[in-house]
Coordinates of N, CA and C in Angstrom, one line a residue:
Chain A
X1 N 14.2 2.3 -14.3 CA 13.0 2.7 -13.6 C 13.1 2.1 -12.2
X2 N 12.4 2.8 -11.3 CA 12.4 2.4 -9.9 C 11.5 1.3 -9.8
X3 N 11.9 0.3 -9.0 CA 11.0 -0.9 -8.8 C 11.3 -1.6 -7.5
X4 N 10.3 -2.3 -7.0 CA 10.5 -3.1 -5.8 C 10.0 -4.5 -6.2
X5 N 10.9 -5.5 -5.8 CA 10.6 -6.9 -6.2 C 10.5 -7.8 -5.0
X6 N 9.4 -8.5 -4.9 CA 9.3 -9.6 -3.9 C 9.3 -10.9 -4.7
X7 N 10.4 -11.6 -4.6 CA 10.5 -12.8 -5.5 C 9.6 -14.0 -5.1
X8 N 9.1 -14.0 -3.9 CA 8.3 -15.1 -3.4 C 6.9 -14.7 -3.4
X9 N 6.1 -15.4 -4.3 CA 4.6 -15.1 -4.3 C 3.9 -15.7 -3.1
X10 N 4.3 -16.9 -2.7 CA 3.6 -17.6 -1.6 C 4.7 -18.3 -0.8
X11 N 4.6 -18.2 0.5 CA 5.4 -18.9 1.4 C 4.6 -19.6 2.5
X12 N 4.9 -20.8 2.8 CA 4.2 -21.6 3.8 C 5.2 -22.0 4.9
X13 N 4.8 -21.7 6.1 CA 5.7 -22.0 7.3 C 4.8 -22.7 8.4
X14 N 5.4 -23.4 9.2 CA 4.7 -24.0 10.4 C 4.7 -23.0 11.5
X15 N 3.7 -23.0 12.3 CA 3.6 -22.2 13.5 C 4.8 -22.4 14.4
X16 N 5.4 -21.4 14.8 CA 6.6 -21.5 15.7 C 7.9 -21.4 14.9
X17 N 7.9 -21.6 13.6 CA 9.1 -21.6 12.8 C 9.5 -20.2 12.5
X18 N 10.7 -20.0 12.1 CA 11.2 -18.6 11.7 C 10.7 -18.3 10.3
X19 N 10.7 -17.0 10.1 CA 10.2 -16.5 8.8 C 11.2 -15.4 8.2
X20 N 11.4 -15.5 6.9 CA 12.1 -14.4 6.2 C 11.4 -14.2 4.9
X21 N 11.0 -13.0 4.7 CA 10.4 -12.6 3.4 C 11.3 -11.6 2.7
X22 N 11.5 -11.9 1.4 CA 12.5 -11.1 0.7 C 12.0 -9.9 0.0
X23 N 12.8 -8.9 -0.1 CA 12.4 -7.7 -0.8 C 13.7 -7.1 -1.4
X24 N 13.7 -6.8 -2.7 CA 14.8 -6.2 -3.4 C 14.3 -4.9 -4.1
X25 N 15.1 -3.9 -4.1 CA 14.7 -2.6 -4.7 C 15.7 -2.2 -5.8
X26 N 15.2 -1.4 -6.7 CA 16.1 -0.9 -7.7 C 15.8 0.6 -7.8
X27 N 16.7 1.4 -7.2 CA 16.6 2.8 -7.2 C 18.0 3.4 -7.5
X28 N 18.0 4.6 -7.9 CA 19.3 5.3 -8.2 C 20.0 5.6 -6.9
X29 N 19.3 5.9 -5.8 CA 19.9 6.1 -4.5 C 19.1 5.3 -3.5
X30 N 19.7 5.2 -2.3 CA 19.0 4.5 -1.3 C 17.6 5.1 -1.0
X31 N 16.6 4.3 -1.2 CA 15.2 4.8 -1.0 C 14.8 4.7 0.5
X32 N 13.7 5.2 0.8 CA 13.1 4.9 2.1 C 12.2 3.7 1.9
X33 N 12.3 2.8 2.9 CA 11.7 1.4 2.7 C 10.7 1.1 3.8
X34 N 9.7 0.4 3.4 CA 8.6 0.1 4.3 C 8.2 -1.4 4.1
X35 N 7.6 -2.0 5.1 CA 6.9 -3.2 5.1 C 5.5 -3.0 5.6
X36 N 4.5 -3.5 4.8 CA 3.1 -3.4 5.2 C 2.5 -4.8 5.2
X37 N 1.5 -5.0 6.1 CA 0.8 -6.3 6.1 C -0.7 -6.0 5.8
X38 N -1.3 -7.0 5.1 CA -2.7 -6.9 4.7 C -3.4 -8.2 5.1
X39 N -4.2 -8.1 6.2 CA -5.0 -9.3 6.6 C -6.2 -9.4 5.6
X40 N -6.8 -10.6 5.5 CA -7.9 -10.8 4.5 C -9.0 -9.8 4.7
X41 N -9.4 -9.2 3.6 CA -10.5 -8.3 3.6 C -10.2 -6.9 4.3
X42 N -8.9 -6.7 4.6 CA -8.6 -5.4 5.3 C -7.7 -4.5 4.4
X43 N -7.6 -3.3 4.9 CA -6.6 -2.4 4.3 C -5.2 -2.8 4.8
X44 N -4.2 -2.0 4.4 CA -2.8 -2.2 4.8 C -2.5 -1.6 6.1
X45 N -1.6 -2.2 6.8 CA -1.1 -1.7 8.1 C 0.4 -1.7 8.0
X46 N 1.0 -0.6 8.5 CA 2.5 -0.5 8.5 C 3.1 -1.3 9.5
X47 N 4.1 -2.1 9.2 CA 4.8 -3.0 10.1 C 6.1 -2.2 10.6
X48 N 6.8 -1.7 9.7 CA 8.0 -1.0 10.0 C 8.5 -0.2 8.8
X49 N 9.5 0.7 9.1 CA 10.0 1.5 8.0 C 11.5 1.8 8.3
X50 N 12.3 2.0 7.2 CA 13.7 2.4 7.3 C 13.9 3.7 6.5
X51 N 14.6 4.6 7.2 CA 15.0 5.8 6.5 C 16.5 6.0 6.5
X52 N 17.1 5.7 7.6 CA 18.6 5.9 7.7 C 19.0 5.3 9.1
X53 N 20.3 5.3 9.3 CA 20.9 4.8 10.6 C 21.0 3.3 10.7
X54 N 20.6 2.8 11.9 CA 20.8 1.4 12.1 C 20.1 0.6 11.1
X55 N 20.8 -0.4 10.5 CA 20.2 -1.1 9.4 C 19.3 -2.2 9.8
X56 N 19.2 -2.5 11.1 CA 18.2 -3.5 11.6 C 17.1 -2.7 12.3
X57 N 15.9 -2.8 11.7 CA 14.8 -2.0 12.1 C 13.7 -2.9 12.8
X58 N 13.3 -2.5 14.0 CA 12.3 -3.2 14.7 C 10.9 -2.7 14.4
X59 N 9.9 -3.5 14.3 CA 8.6 -3.1 14.0 C 7.6 -3.7 15.0
X60 N 6.3 -3.6 14.6 CA 5.2 -4.1 15.5 C 5.1 -5.6 15.3
X61 N 4.4 -6.2 16.2 CA 4.0 -7.6 16.1 C 5.3 -8.5 16.1
X62 N 6.4 -8.1 16.6 CA 7.6 -8.9 16.7 C 8.4 -9.0 15.4
X63 N 8.1 -8.2 14.4 CA 8.8 -8.2 13.1 C 10.0 -7.3 13.1
X64 N 11.0 -7.7 12.4 CA 12.2 -6.8 12.1 C 12.6 -7.0 10.7
X65 N 13.3 -6.0 10.2 CA 13.8 -6.0 8.9 C 15.3 -5.5 8.8
X66 N 16.0 -6.0 7.9 CA 17.4 -5.6 7.8 C 17.7 -5.0 6.4
X67 N 18.2 -3.8 6.4 CA 18.6 -3.2 5.2 C 20.0 -3.5 4.8
X68 N 20.2 -4.0 3.6 CA 21.6 -4.4 3.1 C 21.8 -3.6 1.8
X69 N 22.6 -2.6 1.9 CA 22.9 -1.8 0.7 C 23.6 -2.6 -0.4
X70 N 24.5 -3.4 0.0 CA 25.3 -4.1 -1.0 C 24.4 -5.1 -1.8
X71 N 23.3 -5.6 -1.2 CA 22.4 -6.5 -1.9 C 21.1 -5.8 -2.3
X72 N 21.0 -4.5 -2.1 CA 19.8 -3.8 -2.4 C 18.5 -4.6 -1.9
X73 N 18.7 -5.0 -0.6 CA 17.6 -5.8 -0.1 C 17.1 -5.2 1.3
X74 N 15.9 -5.6 1.6 CA 15.2 -5.1 2.8 C 14.3 -6.3 3.3
X75 N 14.9 -7.3 3.8 CA 14.2 -8.5 4.1 C 13.5 -8.4 5.5
X76 N 12.3 -9.0 5.5 CA 11.5 -9.0 6.7 C 11.7 -10.3 7.4
X77 N 11.8 -10.3 8.8 CA 12.0 -11.5 9.5 C 11.2 -11.5 10.8
X78 N 10.9 -12.8 11.2 CA 10.3 -13.0 12.5 C 10.8 -14.3 13.1
X79 N 11.2 -14.3 14.3 CA 11.8 -15.5 14.9 C 10.9 -16.7 15.0
X80 N 9.6 -16.4 15.4 CA 8.7 -17.4 15.6 C 7.3 -17.0 15.1
X81 N 6.8 -17.6 14.1 CA 5.5 -17.2 13.5 C 4.3 -17.7 14.3
X82 N 3.3 -16.9 14.3 CA 2.0 -17.2 15.0 C 1.0 -17.4 13.9
X83 N 0.0 -18.2 14.2 CA -1.1 -18.4 13.2 C -1.7 -17.1 12.7
X84 N -1.7 -16.1 13.6 CA -2.4 -14.8 13.2 C -1.5 -14.0 12.3
X85 N -0.3 -14.5 12.0 CA 0.6 -13.8 11.0 C 0.2 -14.1 9.6
X86 N -0.7 -15.1 9.4 CA -1.1 -15.4 8.0 C -1.7 -14.2 7.4
X87 N -1.2 -13.7 6.3 CA -1.6 -12.5 5.6 C -0.8 -12.3 4.4
X88 N -1.0 -11.2 3.7 CA -0.2 -10.8 2.6 C 0.7 -9.7 3.0
X89 N 2.0 -9.7 2.6 CA 3.0 -8.8 3.0 C 3.5 -8.1 1.8
X90 N 3.6 -6.7 2.0 CA 4.0 -5.9 0.9 C 5.2 -5.1 1.3
X91 N 6.2 -5.1 0.5 CA 7.4 -4.2 0.6 C 7.1 -3.0 -0.3
X92 N 7.6 -1.8 0.2 CA 7.3 -0.6 -0.6 C 8.5 0.4 -0.4
X93 N 8.6 1.3 -1.3 CA 9.8 2.2 -1.3 C 9.4 3.6 -1.9
X94 N 10.1 4.6 -1.4 CA 9.9 5.9 -2.0 C 11.2 6.6 -1.9
X95 N 11.5 7.6 -2.7 CA 12.7 8.4 -2.6 C 12.4 9.7 -1.8
X96 N 13.4 10.3 -1.4 CA 13.3 11.4 -0.5 C 12.3 12.5 -0.9
X97 N 12.3 12.9 -2.2 CA 11.5 14.0 -2.7 C 10.2 13.5 -3.3
X98 N 10.0 12.2 -3.2 CA 8.8 11.7 -4.0 C 7.6 11.7 -3.1
X99 N 6.5 11.8 -3.7 CA 5.2 11.7 -3.0 C 4.5 10.4 -3.3
X100 N 5.2 9.5 -3.9 CA 4.6 8.2 -4.3 C 5.3 7.0 -3.7
X101 N 4.5 6.1 -3.2 CA 5.1 4.8 -2.8 C 5.0 3.8 -4.0
X102 N 6.1 3.1 -4.1 CA 6.1 2.0 -5.1 C 6.1 0.7 -4.3
X103 N 5.1 -0.1 -4.6 CA 4.9 -1.4 -3.9 C 5.4 -2.6 -4.7
X104 N 5.9 -3.6 -4.0 CA 6.1 -4.9 -4.6 C 4.8 -5.6 -4.8
X105 N 4.9 -6.7 -5.4 CA 3.7 -7.5 -5.8 C 3.1 -8.3 -4.7
X106 N 3.8 -8.4 -3.6 CA 3.3 -9.0 -2.4 C 3.7 -10.5 -2.2
X107 N 3.8 -10.9 -1.0 CA 4.0 -12.3 -0.6 C 2.9 -12.8 0.3
X108 N 2.3 -13.9 -0.1 CA 1.2 -14.4 0.7 C 1.8 -15.4 1.6
X109 N 1.5 -15.2 2.9 CA 2.1 -16.1 3.9 C 1.0 -17.1 4.5
X110 N 1.2 -18.3 4.4 CA 0.3 -19.3 5.0 C 1.0 -19.9 6.2
X111 N 0.3 -20.1 7.3 CA 0.9 -20.6 8.5 C 0.2 -21.9 8.9
X112 N 0.9 -23.0 8.9 CA 0.4 -24.3 9.2 C 0.4 -24.6 10.7
X113 N -0.7 -25.2 11.2 CA -0.7 -25.5 12.7 C 0.3 -26.5 13.1
Chain B
X1 N -12.1 9.0 16.4 CA -11.8 9.1 15.0 C -12.3 7.9 14.2
X2 N -12.9 8.1 13.1 CA -13.3 7.0 12.2 C -12.1 6.5 11.4
X3 N -11.1 7.4 11.2 CA -10.0 7.0 10.4 C -10.3 7.3 8.9
X4 N -10.0 6.4 8.0 CA -10.2 6.5 6.6 C -11.4 5.6 6.3
X5 N -12.5 6.2 5.7 CA -13.7 5.5 5.4 C -13.8 5.5 3.9
X6 N -14.3 4.4 3.3 CA -14.6 4.2 1.9 C -16.0 3.7 1.7
X7 N -16.7 4.3 0.7 CA -18.0 3.7 0.3 C -18.1 3.7 -1.2
X8 N -18.7 2.8 -1.8 CA -19.3 1.6 -1.2 C -18.2 0.5 -0.9
X9 N -18.6 -0.5 -0.2 CA -17.7 -1.7 0.0 C -17.6 -2.5 -1.3
X10 N -18.7 -2.6 -2.0 CA -18.7 -3.5 -3.2 C -19.6 -2.8 -4.2
X11 N -19.2 -2.9 -5.5 CA -20.0 -2.3 -6.5 C -19.9 -3.1 -7.8
X12 N -21.0 -3.3 -8.5 CA -21.0 -3.9 -9.8 C -21.5 -2.9 -10.8
X13 N -20.7 -2.7 -11.9 CA -21.0 -1.8 -12.9 C -21.1 -2.5 -14.3
X14 N -21.8 -1.9 -15.2 CA -21.7 -2.4 -16.6 C -20.7 -1.5 -17.3
X15 N -20.1 -2.0 -18.4 CA -19.2 -1.3 -19.2 C -19.9 0.0 -19.7
X16 N -19.2 1.1 -19.5 CA -19.6 2.4 -19.9 C -20.3 3.2 -18.9
X17 N -20.7 2.6 -17.8 CA -21.3 3.3 -16.7 C -20.3 4.2 -15.9
X18 N -20.8 5.2 -15.3 CA -19.9 6.0 -14.5 C -20.3 5.8 -13.0
X19 N -19.3 6.1 -12.1 CA -19.5 6.1 -10.7 C -18.4 6.8 -10.0
X20 N -18.7 7.1 -8.7 CA -17.7 7.8 -7.9 C -17.5 6.9 -6.6
X21 N -16.2 6.6 -6.4 CA -15.8 6.0 -5.1 C -15.5 7.1 -4.1
X22 N -16.1 6.9 -3.0 CA -16.0 8.0 -2.0 C -14.9 7.6 -1.0
X23 N -14.1 8.6 -0.5 CA -13.1 8.4 0.5 C -13.1 9.6 1.4
X24 N -13.1 9.4 2.7 CA -13.1 10.5 3.6 C -12.2 10.1 4.8
X25 N -11.6 11.2 5.4 CA -10.8 11.0 6.6 C -11.0 12.1 7.5
X26 N -10.9 11.8 8.8 CA -11.2 12.8 9.9 C -10.0 13.1 10.7
X27 N -8.8 12.9 10.1 CA -7.6 13.1 10.9 C -6.9 14.4 10.5
X28 N -7.5 15.2 9.6 CA -7.0 16.4 9.1 C -5.7 16.2 8.4
X29 N -5.6 15.1 7.6 CA -4.4 14.8 6.9 C -4.4 15.6 5.6
X30 N -3.2 16.1 5.2 CA -3.1 16.9 4.0 C -3.0 15.9 2.8
X31 N -2.3 14.8 2.9 CA -2.0 13.9 1.8 C -3.0 12.8 1.8
X32 N -3.6 12.6 0.6 CA -4.5 11.5 0.3 C -4.2 10.9 -1.0
X33 N -4.5 9.6 -1.1 CA -4.1 8.9 -2.4 C -5.1 7.8 -2.6
X34 N -5.1 7.4 -3.9 CA -5.9 6.2 -4.3 C -5.0 5.2 -5.0
X35 N -5.2 4.0 -4.6 CA -4.5 2.8 -5.2 C -5.5 1.8 -5.7
X36 N -5.0 1.1 -6.7 CA -5.8 -0.1 -7.1 C -4.9 -1.3 -6.8
X37 N -5.5 -2.4 -6.4 CA -4.8 -3.6 -6.1 C -5.3 -4.8 -7.0
X38 N -4.4 -5.3 -7.8 CA -4.7 -6.4 -8.7 C -3.8 -7.6 -8.4
X39 N -4.3 -8.8 -8.5 CA -3.6 -10.0 -8.2 C -2.2 -10.0 -8.8
X40 N -1.2 -10.3 -8.1 CA 0.2 -10.4 -8.6 C 0.8 -9.1 -9.0
X41 N 0.2 -8.0 -8.7 CA 0.7 -6.7 -9.1 C 0.8 -5.7 -7.9
X42 N 0.5 -6.1 -6.7 CA 0.6 -5.2 -5.6 C -0.3 -4.1 -5.7
X43 N 0.0 -3.0 -5.1 CA -0.8 -1.8 -5.2 C -0.1 -0.8 -6.1
X44 N -0.9 -0.2 -6.9 CA -0.4 0.8 -7.9 C -1.2 2.1 -7.7
X45 N -0.4 3.2 -7.6 CA -1.0 4.5 -7.3 C -1.7 5.1 -8.5
X46 N -2.9 5.6 -8.3 CA -3.7 6.1 -9.4 C -3.6 7.6 -9.4
X47 N -4.0 8.3 -8.3 CA -3.9 9.7 -8.2 C -3.6 10.0 -6.7
X48 N -3.0 11.2 -6.5 CA -2.8 11.6 -5.1 C -3.0 13.1 -5.0
X49 N -3.1 13.6 -3.7 CA -3.4 15.0 -3.5 C -2.6 15.4 -2.2
X50 N -1.9 16.5 -2.3 CA -1.1 17.0 -1.2 C -1.8 18.1 -0.4
X51 N -3.1 18.3 -0.8 CA -3.9 19.3 0.0 C -5.1 19.7 -0.9
X52 N -6.0 20.4 -0.2 CA -7.2 20.8 -0.9 C -6.9 21.6 -2.2
X53 N -7.5 21.3 -3.3 CA -7.2 22.0 -4.5 C -6.0 21.5 -5.3
X54 N -5.3 20.6 -4.8 CA -4.1 20.1 -5.4 C -4.1 18.6 -5.7
X55 N -4.0 18.2 -6.9 CA -4.0 16.8 -7.2 C -2.9 16.5 -8.2
X56 N -2.5 15.2 -8.3 CA -1.5 14.9 -9.3 C -1.7 13.4 -9.7
X57 N -1.1 13.0 -10.8 CA -1.2 11.7 -11.3 C -0.2 10.8 -10.7
X58 N -0.6 9.5 -10.5 CA 0.3 8.5 -10.1 C 0.7 7.6 -11.2
X59 N 0.9 6.3 -11.0 CA 1.4 5.4 -11.9 C 0.4 5.0 -13.0
X60 N -0.9 4.9 -12.6 CA -1.9 4.4 -13.5 C -3.2 5.3 -13.5
X61 N -3.1 6.5 -14.0 CA -4.2 7.5 -13.9 C -5.3 7.4 -14.9
X62 N -5.0 6.7 -16.0 CA -5.9 6.7 -17.2 C -7.2 6.1 -16.8
X63 N -8.3 6.8 -17.2 CA -9.7 6.3 -16.9 C -10.2 6.8 -15.6
X64 N -9.4 7.5 -14.8 CA -9.9 8.0 -13.5 C -9.7 9.5 -13.4
X65 N -10.6 10.1 -12.7 CA -10.5 11.5 -12.3 C -10.6 11.7 -10.8
X66 N -10.0 12.8 -10.3 CA -10.1 13.1 -8.9 C -10.2 14.6 -8.7
X67 N -10.7 15.0 -7.6 CA -10.7 16.4 -7.2 C -10.6 16.4 -5.7
X68 N -10.2 17.5 -5.2 CA -10.0 17.7 -3.7 C -10.5 19.0 -3.3
X69 N -11.8 19.1 -3.0 CA -12.4 20.4 -2.7 C -12.3 20.7 -1.2
X70 N -12.1 19.6 -0.4 CA -11.9 19.8 1.1 C -10.8 18.9 1.5
X71 N -10.3 19.2 2.7 CA -9.2 18.4 3.3 C -9.7 16.9 3.5
X72 N -11.0 16.8 3.9 CA -11.5 15.5 4.4 C -11.8 14.6 3.2
X73 N -12.2 15.0 2.1 CA -12.8 14.1 1.0 C -11.9 14.1 -0.2
X74 N -11.8 12.9 -0.8 CA -11.0 12.7 -2.0 C -11.7 11.6 -2.9
X75 N -12.7 12.0 -3.6 CA -13.5 11.0 -4.4 C -12.7 10.7 -5.7
X76 N -12.9 9.4 -6.1 CA -12.3 8.9 -7.3 C -13.5 8.6 -8.3
X77 N -13.4 9.2 -9.5 CA -14.4 9.1 -10.5 C -14.0 8.2 -11.6
X78 N -14.9 7.3 -12.0 CA -14.7 6.5 -13.2 C -15.8 7.1 -14.2
X79 N -15.4 7.7 -15.3 CA -16.3 8.3 -16.2 C -17.0 7.3 -17.1
X80 N -16.3 6.3 -17.5 CA -16.8 5.3 -18.4 C -16.1 4.0 -18.1
X81 N -16.8 3.2 -17.2 CA -16.1 2.0 -16.7 C -15.8 1.0 -17.7
X82 N -14.6 0.4 -17.6 CA -14.2 -0.7 -18.5 C -13.8 -1.9 -17.6
X83 N -14.0 -3.1 -18.2 CA -13.6 -4.4 -17.5 C -12.2 -4.3 -16.9
X84 N -11.3 -3.6 -17.5 CA -9.9 -3.6 -17.0 C -9.9 -2.8 -15.7
X85 N -10.9 -2.1 -15.3 CA -11.0 -1.4 -14.1 C -11.5 -2.2 -12.9
X86 N -11.9 -3.5 -13.2 CA -12.2 -4.4 -12.2 C -11.0 -4.6 -11.2
X87 N -11.2 -4.3 -10.0 CA -10.1 -4.2 -9.0 C -10.6 -4.0 -7.6
X88 N -9.7 -4.0 -6.7 CA -10.0 -3.5 -5.3 C -9.3 -2.1 -5.2
X89 N -10.0 -1.2 -4.8 CA -9.5 0.2 -4.7 C -9.3 0.6 -3.2
X90 N -8.1 1.1 -2.9 CA -7.8 1.6 -1.6 C -7.5 3.1 -1.6
X91 N -8.1 3.7 -0.6 CA -7.8 5.1 -0.3 C -6.9 5.1 0.9
X92 N -5.9 6.1 0.9 CA -5.0 6.2 2.0 C -4.7 7.7 2.3
X93 N -4.4 7.9 3.6 CA -4.1 9.3 3.9 C -2.9 9.3 4.9
X94 N -2.2 10.5 4.9 CA -1.1 10.7 5.9 C -1.0 12.2 6.1
X95 N -0.3 12.6 7.2 CA -0.2 14.0 7.5 C 0.4 14.8 6.4
X96 N 1.5 14.4 5.8 CA 2.2 15.1 4.8 C 2.5 14.4 3.5
X97 N 2.6 13.0 3.6 CA 3.0 12.2 2.5 C 3.6 10.9 2.9
X98 N 3.8 10.0 2.0 CA 4.3 8.7 2.3 C 5.7 8.7 2.9
X99 N 6.5 9.8 2.7 CA 7.8 9.8 3.2 C 7.7 10.2 4.7
X100 N 8.3 9.3 5.5 CA 8.4 9.5 6.9 C 7.0 9.5 7.7
X101 N 6.0 9.3 6.9 CA 4.7 9.3 7.6 C 4.0 8.0 7.4
X102 N 3.4 7.5 8.4 CA 2.6 6.3 8.3 C 1.3 6.6 7.5
X103 N 1.1 5.9 6.5 CA -0.2 6.0 5.7 C -1.2 5.2 6.3
X104 N -2.4 5.7 6.4 CA -3.6 5.0 7.0 C -4.5 4.6 5.8
X105 N -4.7 3.3 5.7 CA -5.5 2.8 4.6 C -7.0 2.6 5.0
X106 N -7.9 2.9 4.1 CA -9.3 2.5 4.2 C -9.4 1.0 4.0
X107 N -10.7 0.5 4.2 CA -10.9 -0.9 4.1 C -11.1 -1.4 2.7
X108 N -11.2 -0.5 1.7 CA -11.2 -0.9 0.3 C -12.6 -0.9 -0.3
X109 N -12.7 -0.8 -1.6 CA -13.9 -0.9 -2.4 C -13.6 -1.9 -3.5
X110 N -14.4 -3.0 -3.5 CA -14.2 -4.0 -4.5 C -15.2 -3.7 -5.7
X111 N -14.6 -3.5 -6.9 CA -15.4 -3.1 -8.0 C -15.3 -4.1 -9.1
X112 N -16.5 -4.5 -9.6 CA -16.6 -5.5 -10.7 C -17.2 -4.8 -11.9
X113 N -16.5 -4.7 -13.0 CA -17.1 -4.1 -14.2 C -17.4 -5.2 -15.2
X114 N -18.7 -5.4 -15.6 CA -19.1 -6.4 -16.5 C -19.1 -6.0 -18.0

């Protein structure tokens, strides 16, 4: 079955520190991959997406993600976290012909001052 | 553009009651979908629609009905609410589908079934 796994339920980092959020997928073929962010009480906002080509993808708000086929991973990174980055982050995937997104269970990010 | 709007923001129901969650978008998007969000489970797709008159089931469709009579509206109906349907519900839309298209999410409806 197709699945997306985010192994970290909760991550805490200090403001200014670097961040990496993990995402692993299980699909028969390379899926299309997404990262969304959800601020408290809000809907989801797309940070970035990967379809093909360069395996390092740049997104909004200074985020980037790297696709690694050998590890079935699509980890999200940011060099220096800001307090406003505190939110819940979701990795998601879909296959080329699919009309459905499969979401991971999310990672809650806390940023310490 | 108002984007994707959802009403109500919050609702309390008793077991067995029915209700309709409203979703509307003013971006002329063909694709609309409903998700439920539960702690530790991320978002799960309930139903989706690729255009007026066309709907299909997602991952967790049981207990929910949908219809798509216009491009703008995609209501979600709970015919007989159950406590297991306590959740936060999100509506989303995109021009053609989640593939290659940014989905726009509404602010959510928080539903409590007693």
